[in-house]
Amino acid sequence: SDLALEARHSTASVLRGIGPTRQSAPFDVGRVLAVPAHALSRVSGAPWLILRSVIFALFWVLREIELAHVRDMDVTIDYTAKTATVGLSVSKTDPTALGCTRTWGCVCRGIVPAGQVPLCGYCAAVSAKEDNLLRFGEVLPPDLPLFSDASGSICCKAAIIEMLERLVKAAGGRIVSPSGDKLLGGHSFRVQGARMLASMGIEIMVIMLLARWGTAVVLRYVQEAHLAAITDTYRNLEANNSLPDLIEHVHG
């Protein structure tokens, strides 16, 4: 048995990195949140609160497996300060190995158009906890996930990805590449979350700390977000008569 185990490890080591790796693609958050309620089709084993689970994963920059394992008891809401603090894993291989916390405050300030779900991590967490109280009573099971499936169980990885695929497709986005490969994966929330924050001007180091990244891998995720904002930057500088500064910066 020891030799068989060593053989598997050696084979995996030799084959690791052969061929191109598939990167989980980001998605258009605005279009996803604009999907009408009647188009939100449920997936067995996926979160009961579809859009709010996506928003929560984006703000806390989670993998799909981390989203599934966040427990209700791991989330603390301060209704006075309007903050949500979440206990998160410090291990890529064990989503239950909690070792750090990350906090988001309310960013929507309650200003949300009627009928729309706010793009706010705090509000998503509050909605999830309130929904759990309505569905399961005042005394919650100790291991109840913050975003459980219809039965209150931990969501399935594959079901979460399928839920995201249905959302993106309903929003008019692509879920398959021209070569036939699937575009979305378990890291799509993480990639899109990093890009969303970068596009808002959040510093790279802050995103790394929030996402618990110890390396500069985040640069691969957010590089296009910075490039996408270059047109707006150009226009703002031009409007402020700072265009020469931009040209000097580019040539420098």
PDB file of C-alpha atoms in Angstrom:
ATOM      1  CA  SER A   1       0.000   0.000   0.000  1.00  0.00           C
ATOM      2  CA  ASP A   2       2.905   2.368   0.734  1.00  0.00           C
ATOM      3  CA  LEU A   3       4.407   1.697  -2.685  1.00  0.00           C
ATOM      4  CA  ALA A   4       1.033   2.230  -4.373  1.00  0.00           C
ATOM      5  CA  LEU A   5       0.615   5.558  -2.590  1.00  0.00           C
ATOM      6  CA  GLU A   6       4.127   6.654  -3.557  1.00  0.00           C
ATOM      7  CA  ALA A   7       3.453   5.623  -7.154  1.00  0.00           C
ATOM      8  CA  ARG A   8       0.338   7.785  -7.303  1.00  0.00           C
ATOM      9  CA  HIS A   9       2.208  10.768  -5.861  1.00  0.00           C
ATOM     10  CA  SER A  10       5.101  10.293  -8.304  1.00  0.00           C
ATOM     11  CA  THR A  11       2.758  10.000 -11.271  1.00  0.00           C
ATOM     12  CA  ALA A  12       0.864  13.114 -10.263  1.00  0.00           C
ATOM     13  CA  SER A  13       4.153  14.986  -9.798  1.00  0.00           C
ATOM     14  CA  VAL A  14       5.421  14.030 -13.254  1.00  0.00           C
ATOM     15  CA  LEU A  15       2.175  14.839 -15.028  1.00  0.00           C
ATOM     16  CA  ARG A  16       1.475  18.067 -13.170  1.00  0.00           C
ATOM     17  CA  GLY A  17       1.614  21.051 -15.476  1.00  0.00           C
ATOM     18  CA  ILE A  18       1.484  19.100 -18.722  1.00  0.00           C
ATOM     19  CA  GLY A  19      -0.829  20.828 -21.150  1.00  0.00           C
ATOM     20  CA  PRO A  20      -2.578  24.167 -20.714  1.00  0.00           C
ATOM     21  CA  THR A  21      -4.423  24.776 -17.455  1.00  0.00           C
ATOM     22  CA  ARG A  22      -8.042  25.891 -17.621  1.00  0.00           C
ATOM     23  CA  GLN A  23      -8.625  29.202 -15.926  1.00  0.00           C
ATOM     24  CA  SER A  24     -12.036  30.023 -14.506  1.00  0.00           C
ATOM     25  CA  ALA A  25     -13.393  32.990 -16.436  1.00  0.00           C
ATOM     26  CA  PRO A  26     -15.012  36.065 -14.879  1.00  0.00           C
ATOM     27  CA  PHE A  27     -18.556  37.156 -15.695  1.00  0.00           C
ATOM     28  CA  ASP A  28     -20.598  40.342 -16.033  1.00  0.00           C
ATOM     29  CA  VAL A  29     -21.962  41.057 -12.547  1.00  0.00           C
ATOM     30  CA  GLY A  30     -24.302  43.814 -13.694  1.00  0.00           C
ATOM     31  CA  ARG A  31     -26.027  41.601 -16.232  1.00  0.00           C
ATOM     32  CA  VAL A  32     -26.281  38.710 -13.783  1.00  0.00           C
ATOM     33  CA  LEU A  33     -27.973  40.862 -11.142  1.00  0.00           C
ATOM     34  CA  ALA A  34     -30.369  42.161 -13.785  1.00  0.00           C
ATOM     35  CA  VAL A  35     -31.682  38.670 -14.583  1.00  0.00           C
ATOM     36  CA  PRO A  36     -35.457  38.764 -13.881  1.00  0.00           C
ATOM     37  CA  ALA A  37     -36.781  36.672 -11.020  1.00  0.00           C
ATOM     38  CA  HIS A  38     -38.783  34.375 -13.304  1.00  0.00           C
ATOM     39  CA  ALA A  39     -35.561  33.434 -15.124  1.00  0.00           C
ATOM     40  CA  LEU A  40     -33.756  32.292 -11.977  1.00  0.00           C
ATOM     41  CA  SER A  41     -33.950  28.518 -12.265  1.00  0.00           C
ATOM     42  CA  ARG A  42     -32.974  26.534  -9.190  1.00  0.00           C
ATOM     43  CA  VAL A  43     -30.360  23.805  -9.277  1.00  0.00           C
ATOM     44  CA  SER A  44     -30.612  20.874  -6.897  1.00  0.00           C
ATOM     45  CA  GLY A  45     -27.782  21.122  -4.368  1.00  0.00           C
ATOM     46  CA  ALA A  46     -27.101  24.807  -5.087  1.00  0.00           C
ATOM     47  CA  PRO A  47     -27.711  27.762  -2.733  1.00  0.00           C
ATOM     48  CA  TRP A  48     -31.348  28.592  -1.984  1.00  0.00           C
ATOM     49  CA  LEU A  49     -30.588  32.318  -2.199  1.00  0.00           C
ATOM     50  CA  ILE A  50     -29.152  32.428  -5.706  1.00  0.00           C
ATOM     51  CA  LEU A  51     -28.145  36.038  -6.331  1.00  0.00           C
ATOM     52  CA  ARG A  52     -27.228  36.809  -2.739  1.00  0.00           C
ATOM     53  CA  SER A  53     -24.855  33.840  -2.604  1.00  0.00           C
ATOM     54  CA  VAL A  54     -23.106  35.135  -5.726  1.00  0.00           C
ATOM     55  CA  ILE A  55     -22.773  38.635  -4.243  1.00  0.00           C
ATOM     56  CA  PHE A  56     -21.438  37.236  -0.962  1.00  0.00           C
ATOM     57  CA  ALA A  57     -18.825  35.151  -2.805  1.00  0.00           C
ATOM     58  CA  LEU A  58     -17.726  38.194  -4.839  1.00  0.00           C
ATOM     59  CA  PHE A  59     -17.206  40.520  -1.883  1.00  0.00           C
ATOM     60  CA  TRP A  60     -15.348  37.947   0.202  1.00  0.00           C
ATOM     61  CA  VAL A  61     -13.496  36.656  -2.894  1.00  0.00           C
ATOM     62  CA  LEU A  62     -14.387  33.009  -2.268  1.00  0.00           C
ATOM     63  CA  ARG A  63     -13.937  29.764  -4.099  1.00  0.00           C
ATOM     64  CA  GLU A  64     -17.107  27.794  -4.663  1.00  0.00           C
ATOM     65  CA  ILE A  65     -16.124  25.247  -1.990  1.00  0.00           C
ATOM     66  CA  GLU A  66     -15.539  28.042   0.536  1.00  0.00           C
ATOM     67  CA  LEU A  67     -18.947  29.539  -0.235  1.00  0.00           C
ATOM     68  CA  ALA A  68     -20.516  26.138   0.433  1.00  0.00           C
ATOM     69  CA  HIS A  69     -18.813  25.694   3.815  1.00  0.00           C
ATOM     70  CA  VAL A  70     -19.321  29.115   5.405  1.00  0.00           C
ATOM     71  CA  ARG A  71     -21.591  28.410   8.368  1.00  0.00           C
ATOM     72  CA  ASP A  72     -24.267  30.705   9.709  1.00  0.00           C
ATOM     73  CA  MET A  73     -22.504  30.718  13.080  1.00  0.00           C
ATOM     74  CA  ASP A  74     -19.265  31.864  11.402  1.00  0.00           C
ATOM     75  CA  VAL A  75     -20.885  35.162  10.382  1.00  0.00           C
ATOM     76  CA  THR A  76     -21.331  37.985  12.896  1.00  0.00           C
ATOM     77  CA  ILE A  77     -23.566  40.940  12.066  1.00  0.00           C
ATOM     78  CA  ASP A  78     -23.178  44.314  13.776  1.00  0.00           C
ATOM     79  CA  TYR A  79     -26.448  46.046  12.984  1.00  0.00           C
ATOM     80  CA  THR A  80     -25.320  49.297  14.595  1.00  0.00           C
ATOM     81  CA  ALA A  81     -22.087  49.641  12.641  1.00  0.00           C
ATOM     82  CA  LYS A  82     -23.634  47.794   9.673  1.00  0.00           C
ATOM     83  CA  THR A  83     -20.764  45.349   9.291  1.00  0.00           C
ATOM     84  CA  ALA A  84     -20.574  41.627   8.576  1.00  0.00           C
ATOM     85  CA  THR A  85     -17.562  39.665   9.835  1.00  0.00           C
ATOM     86  CA  VAL A  86     -16.933  36.212   8.377  1.00  0.00           C
ATOM     87  CA  GLY A  87     -14.655  33.483   9.681  1.00  0.00           C
ATOM     88  CA  LEU A  88     -12.718  32.060   6.745  1.00  0.00           C
ATOM     89  CA  SER A  89     -10.295  29.262   6.017  1.00  0.00           C
ATOM     90  CA  VAL A  90      -6.565  29.820   5.737  1.00  0.00           C
ATOM     91  CA  SER A  91      -6.080  26.533   3.865  1.00  0.00           C
ATOM     92  CA  LYS A  92      -6.738  25.863   0.177  1.00  0.00           C
ATOM     93  CA  THR A  93      -7.281  22.186   0.866  1.00  0.00           C
ATOM     94  CA  ASP A  94      -9.474  22.430   3.960  1.00  0.00           C
ATOM     95  CA  PRO A  95     -12.313  24.992   3.719  1.00  0.00           C
ATOM     96  CA  THR A  96     -13.312  24.245   7.325  1.00  0.00           C
ATOM     97  CA  ALA A  97      -9.902  25.182   8.782  1.00  0.00           C
ATOM     98  CA  LEU A  98     -10.932  28.608  10.035  1.00  0.00           C
ATOM     99  CA  GLY A  99      -8.072  30.872  10.946  1.00  0.00           C
ATOM    100  CA  CYS A 100      -8.904  34.429   9.958  1.00  0.00           C
ATOM    101  CA  THR A 101     -11.777  36.867   9.670  1.00  0.00           C
ATOM    102  CA  ARG A 102     -12.678  39.436   7.046  1.00  0.00           C
ATOM    103  CA  THR A 103     -15.186  42.258   7.484  1.00  0.00           C
ATOM    104  CA  TRP A 104     -17.301  44.238   5.044  1.00  0.00           C
ATOM    105  CA  GLY A 105     -19.532  47.161   5.863  1.00  0.00           C
ATOM    106  CA  CYS A 106     -22.662  48.170   3.996  1.00  0.00           C
ATOM    107  CA  VAL A 107     -21.739  49.800   0.679  1.00  0.00           C
ATOM    108  CA  CYS A 108     -25.218  50.385  -0.745  1.00  0.00           C
ATOM    109  CA  ARG A 109     -26.392  52.623   2.141  1.00  0.00           C
ATOM    110  CA  GLY A 110     -29.891  51.291   1.580  1.00  0.00           C
ATOM    111  CA  ILE A 111     -30.159  53.082  -1.755  1.00  0.00           C
ATOM    112  CA  VAL A 112     -31.368  50.298  -4.048  1.00  0.00           C
ATOM    113  CA  PRO A 113     -33.813  50.547  -6.960  1.00  0.00           C
ATOM    114  CA  ALA A 114     -37.093  48.742  -6.292  1.00  0.00           C
ATOM    115  CA  GLY A 115     -37.073  45.097  -7.284  1.00  0.00           C
ATOM    116  CA  GLN A 116     -33.283  44.818  -7.478  1.00  0.00           C
ATOM    117  CA  VAL A 117     -30.838  42.928  -5.278  1.00  0.00           C
ATOM    118  CA  PRO A 118     -28.173  45.314  -3.917  1.00  0.00           C
ATOM    119  CA  LEU A 119     -24.565  44.706  -4.880  1.00  0.00           C
ATOM    120  CA  CYS A 120     -23.527  44.724  -1.226  1.00  0.00           C
ATOM    121  CA  GLY A 121     -21.791  41.946   0.692  1.00  0.00           C
ATOM    122  CA  TYR A 122     -23.150  43.116   4.039  1.00  0.00           C
ATOM    123  CA  CYS A 123     -26.757  43.094   2.796  1.00  0.00           C
ATOM    124  CA  ALA A 124     -26.255  39.645   1.248  1.00  0.00           C
ATOM    125  CA  ALA A 125     -25.026  38.271   4.590  1.00  0.00           C
ATOM    126  CA  VAL A 126     -27.903  39.869   6.517  1.00  0.00           C
ATOM    127  CA  SER A 127     -30.456  38.478   4.034  1.00  0.00           C
ATOM    128  CA  ALA A 128     -28.990  34.997   4.334  1.00  0.00           C
ATOM    129  CA  LYS A 129     -29.102  34.979   8.134  1.00  0.00           C
ATOM    130  CA  GLU A 130     -32.654  36.343   8.175  1.00  0.00           C
ATOM    131  CA  ASP A 131     -33.734  33.727   5.631  1.00  0.00           C
ATOM    132  CA  ASN A 132     -32.214  30.965   7.760  1.00  0.00           C
ATOM    133  CA  LEU A 133     -34.228  32.153  10.775  1.00  0.00           C
ATOM    134  CA  LEU A 134     -37.419  32.088   8.725  1.00  0.00           C
ATOM    135  CA  ARG A 135     -36.741  28.661   7.264  1.00  0.00           C
ATOM    136  CA  PHE A 136     -35.244  26.830  10.241  1.00  0.00           C
ATOM    137  CA  GLY A 137     -36.440  28.668  13.357  1.00  0.00           C
ATOM    138  CA  GLU A 138     -34.765  30.607  16.146  1.00  0.00           C
ATOM    139  CA  VAL A 139     -32.571  27.693  17.245  1.00  0.00           C
ATOM    140  CA  LEU A 140     -30.405  26.973  14.198  1.00  0.00           C
ATOM    141  CA  PRO A 141     -28.452  23.740  13.703  1.00  0.00           C
ATOM    142  CA  PRO A 142     -24.801  24.384  14.684  1.00  0.00           C
ATOM    143  CA  ASP A 143     -23.450  23.403  11.268  1.00  0.00           C
ATOM    144  CA  LEU A 144     -26.123  25.111   9.170  1.00  0.00           C
ATOM    145  CA  PRO A 145     -24.457  26.731   6.143  1.00  0.00           C
ATOM    146  CA  LEU A 146     -25.009  30.435   5.639  1.00  0.00           C
ATOM    147  CA  PHE A 147     -26.070  29.597   2.096  1.00  0.00           C
ATOM    148  CA  SER A 148     -27.588  26.139   2.242  1.00  0.00           C
ATOM    149  CA  ASP A 149     -29.538  24.286  -0.406  1.00  0.00           C
ATOM    150  CA  ALA A 150     -33.308  23.857  -0.291  1.00  0.00           C
ATOM    151  CA  SER A 151     -33.059  21.226   2.465  1.00  0.00           C
ATOM    152  CA  GLY A 152     -30.556  23.086   4.638  1.00  0.00           C
ATOM    153  CA  SER A 153     -27.597  20.933   3.584  1.00  0.00           C
ATOM    154  CA  ILE A 154     -24.128  21.958   2.406  1.00  0.00           C
ATOM    155  CA  CYS A 155     -24.213  22.846  -1.270  1.00  0.00           C
ATOM    156  CA  CYS A 156     -22.462  20.719  -3.885  1.00  0.00           C
ATOM    157  CA  LYS A 157     -19.486  22.149  -5.798  1.00  0.00           C
ATOM    158  CA  ALA A 158     -20.814  21.029  -9.168  1.00  0.00           C
ATOM    159  CA  ALA A 159     -24.271  22.420  -8.376  1.00  0.00           C
ATOM    160  CA  ILE A 160     -22.843  25.844  -7.504  1.00  0.00           C
ATOM    161  CA  ILE A 161     -20.989  25.988 -10.819  1.00  0.00           C
ATOM    162  CA  GLU A 162     -24.090  24.864 -12.701  1.00  0.00           C
ATOM    163  CA  MET A 163     -26.086  27.580 -10.920  1.00  0.00           C
ATOM    164  CA  LEU A 164     -23.545  30.170 -12.056  1.00  0.00           C
ATOM    165  CA  GLU A 165     -23.627  28.840 -15.612  1.00  0.00           C
ATOM    166  CA  ARG A 166     -27.405  29.137 -15.741  1.00  0.00           C
ATOM    167  CA  LEU A 167     -27.218  32.670 -14.373  1.00  0.00           C
ATOM    168  CA  VAL A 168     -24.606  33.797 -16.883  1.00  0.00           C
ATOM    169  CA  LYS A 169     -26.468  32.156 -19.744  1.00  0.00           C
ATOM    170  CA  ALA A 170     -29.744  33.812 -18.680  1.00  0.00           C
ATOM    171  CA  ALA A 171     -27.853  37.121 -18.616  1.00  0.00           C
ATOM    172  CA  GLY A 172     -26.785  36.612 -22.217  1.00  0.00           C
ATOM    173  CA  GLY A 173     -23.203  35.670 -21.410  1.00  0.00           C
ATOM    174  CA  ARG A 174     -21.082  32.863 -22.817  1.00  0.00           C
ATOM    175  CA  ILE A 175     -20.433  29.747 -20.784  1.00  0.00           C
ATOM    176  CA  VAL A 176     -18.547  27.786 -23.463  1.00  0.00           C
ATOM    177  CA  SER A 177     -15.499  28.871 -25.467  1.00  0.00           C
ATOM    178  CA  PRO A 178     -15.334  28.625 -29.290  1.00  0.00           C
ATOM    179  CA  SER A 179     -13.332  25.425 -28.838  1.00  0.00           C
ATOM    180  CA  GLY A 180     -16.099  23.908 -26.719  1.00  0.00           C
ATOM    181  CA  ASP A 181     -14.428  24.239 -23.322  1.00  0.00           C
ATOM    182  CA  LYS A 182     -16.399  25.391 -20.295  1.00  0.00           C
ATOM    183  CA  LEU A 183     -15.489  28.939 -19.310  1.00  0.00           C
ATOM    184  CA  LEU A 184     -16.790  29.073 -15.743  1.00  0.00           C
ATOM    185  CA  GLY A 185     -15.414  27.173 -12.789  1.00  0.00           C
ATOM    186  CA  GLY A 186     -15.009  27.109  -9.054  1.00  0.00           C
ATOM    187  CA  HIS A 187     -12.659  30.106  -9.087  1.00  0.00           C
ATOM    188  CA  SER A 188     -14.923  32.334 -11.207  1.00  0.00           C
ATOM    189  CA  PHE A 189     -16.304  34.085  -8.107  1.00  0.00           C
ATOM    190  CA  ARG A 190     -12.752  34.674  -6.926  1.00  0.00           C
ATOM    191  CA  VAL A 191     -11.544  36.006 -10.272  1.00  0.00           C
ATOM    192  CA  GLN A 192     -14.560  38.248 -10.782  1.00  0.00           C
ATOM    193  CA  GLY A 193     -14.493  39.453  -7.195  1.00  0.00           C
ATOM    194  CA  ALA A 194     -10.867  40.536  -7.527  1.00  0.00           C
ATOM    195  CA  ARG A 195     -11.573  42.280 -10.824  1.00  0.00           C
ATOM    196  CA  MET A 196     -14.647  44.005  -9.460  1.00  0.00           C
ATOM    197  CA  LEU A 197     -12.714  45.402  -6.514  1.00  0.00           C
ATOM    198  CA  ALA A 198      -9.765  46.421  -8.706  1.00  0.00           C
ATOM    199  CA  SER A 199     -12.076  48.242 -11.113  1.00  0.00           C
ATOM    200  CA  MET A 200     -13.391  50.247  -8.158  1.00  0.00           C
ATOM    201  CA  GLY A 201      -9.890  51.418  -7.339  1.00  0.00           C
ATOM    202  CA  ILE A 202      -9.172  49.107  -4.388  1.00  0.00           C
ATOM    203  CA  GLU A 203      -5.416  48.686  -3.982  1.00  0.00           C
ATOM    204  CA  ILE A 204      -3.903  45.355  -5.039  1.00  0.00           C
ATOM    205  CA  MET A 205      -2.397  44.739  -1.597  1.00  0.00           C
ATOM    206  CA  VAL A 206      -5.804  45.211   0.041  1.00  0.00           C
ATOM    207  CA  ILE A 207      -7.377  42.741  -2.404  1.00  0.00           C
ATOM    208  CA  MET A 208      -4.610  40.243  -1.630  1.00  0.00           C
ATOM    209  CA  LEU A 209      -5.259  40.553   2.101  1.00  0.00           C
ATOM    210  CA  LEU A 210      -9.017  40.272   1.662  1.00  0.00           C
ATOM    211  CA  ALA A 211      -8.693  37.207  -0.565  1.00  0.00           C
ATOM    212  CA  ARG A 212      -5.956  35.655   1.629  1.00  0.00           C
ATOM    213  CA  TRP A 213      -3.490  35.521  -1.252  1.00  0.00           C
ATOM    214  CA  GLY A 214       0.132  35.145  -0.245  1.00  0.00           C
ATOM    215  CA  THR A 215       1.475  35.615  -3.772  1.00  0.00           C
ATOM    216  CA  ALA A 216       0.996  38.046  -6.641  1.00  0.00           C
ATOM    217  CA  VAL A 217      -1.334  35.637  -8.470  1.00  0.00           C
ATOM    218  CA  VAL A 218      -3.995  38.331  -8.103  1.00  0.00           C
ATOM    219  CA  LEU A 219      -2.170  40.371 -10.765  1.00  0.00           C
ATOM    220  CA  ARG A 220      -3.157  37.808 -13.365  1.00  0.00           C
ATOM    221  CA  TYR A 221      -6.792  38.202 -12.383  1.00  0.00           C
ATOM    222  CA  VAL A 222      -7.017  41.981 -12.196  1.00  0.00           C
ATOM    223  CA  GLN A 223      -4.801  43.087 -15.081  1.00  0.00           C
ATOM    224  CA  GLU A 224      -7.734  43.387 -17.495  1.00  0.00           C
ATOM    225  CA  ALA A 225      -9.781  45.312 -14.926  1.00  0.00           C
ATOM    226  CA  HIS A 226      -7.181  48.074 -14.883  1.00  0.00           C
ATOM    227  CA  LEU A 227      -7.001  48.130 -18.671  1.00  0.00           C
ATOM    228  CA  ALA A 228     -10.793  48.295 -18.930  1.00  0.00           C
ATOM    229  CA  ALA A 229     -10.765  51.461 -16.851  1.00  0.00           C
ATOM    230  CA  ILE A 230      -8.198  53.240 -19.004  1.00  0.00           C
ATOM    231  CA  THR A 231     -10.865  54.925 -21.170  1.00  0.00           C
ATOM    232  CA  ASP A 232     -12.593  56.419 -18.137  1.00  0.00           C
ATOM    233  CA  THR A 233      -9.227  57.531 -16.749  1.00  0.00           C
ATOM    234  CA  TYR A 234      -8.399  59.228 -20.050  1.00  0.00           C
ATOM    235  CA  ARG A 235     -11.743  61.026 -20.147  1.00  0.00           C
ATOM    236  CA  ASN A 236     -11.463  62.186 -16.535  1.00  0.00           C
ATOM    237  CA  LEU A 237      -7.974  63.554 -17.078  1.00  0.00           C
ATOM    238  CA  GLU A 238      -9.026  65.257 -20.270  1.00  0.00           C
ATOM    239  CA  ALA A 239     -12.007  66.849 -18.504  1.00  0.00           C
ATOM    240  CA  ASN A 240      -9.695  68.087 -15.754  1.00  0.00           C
ATOM    241  CA  ASN A 241      -7.191  69.492 -18.271  1.00  0.00           C
ATOM    242  CA  SER A 242      -4.675  66.883 -17.148  1.00  0.00           C
ATOM    243  CA  LEU A 243      -4.256  65.152 -20.505  1.00  0.00           C
ATOM    244  CA  PRO A 244      -0.585  66.229 -20.845  1.00  0.00           C
ATOM    245  CA  ASP A 245       0.095  64.533 -17.511  1.00  0.00           C
ATOM    246  CA  LEU A 246      -1.403  61.291 -18.824  1.00  0.00           C
ATOM    247  CA  ILE A 247       0.640  61.421 -22.043  1.00  0.00           C
ATOM    248  CA  GLU A 248       3.817  62.149 -20.073  1.00  0.00           C
ATOM    249  CA  HIS A 249       3.010  59.249 -17.734  1.00  0.00           C
ATOM    250  CA  VAL A 250       2.458  56.823 -20.634  1.00  0.00           C
ATOM    251  CA  HIS A 251       5.672  57.821 -22.415  1.00  0.00           C
ATOM    252  CA  GLY A 252       7.576  57.755 -19.172  1.00  0.00           C
TER     253      GLY A 252
END
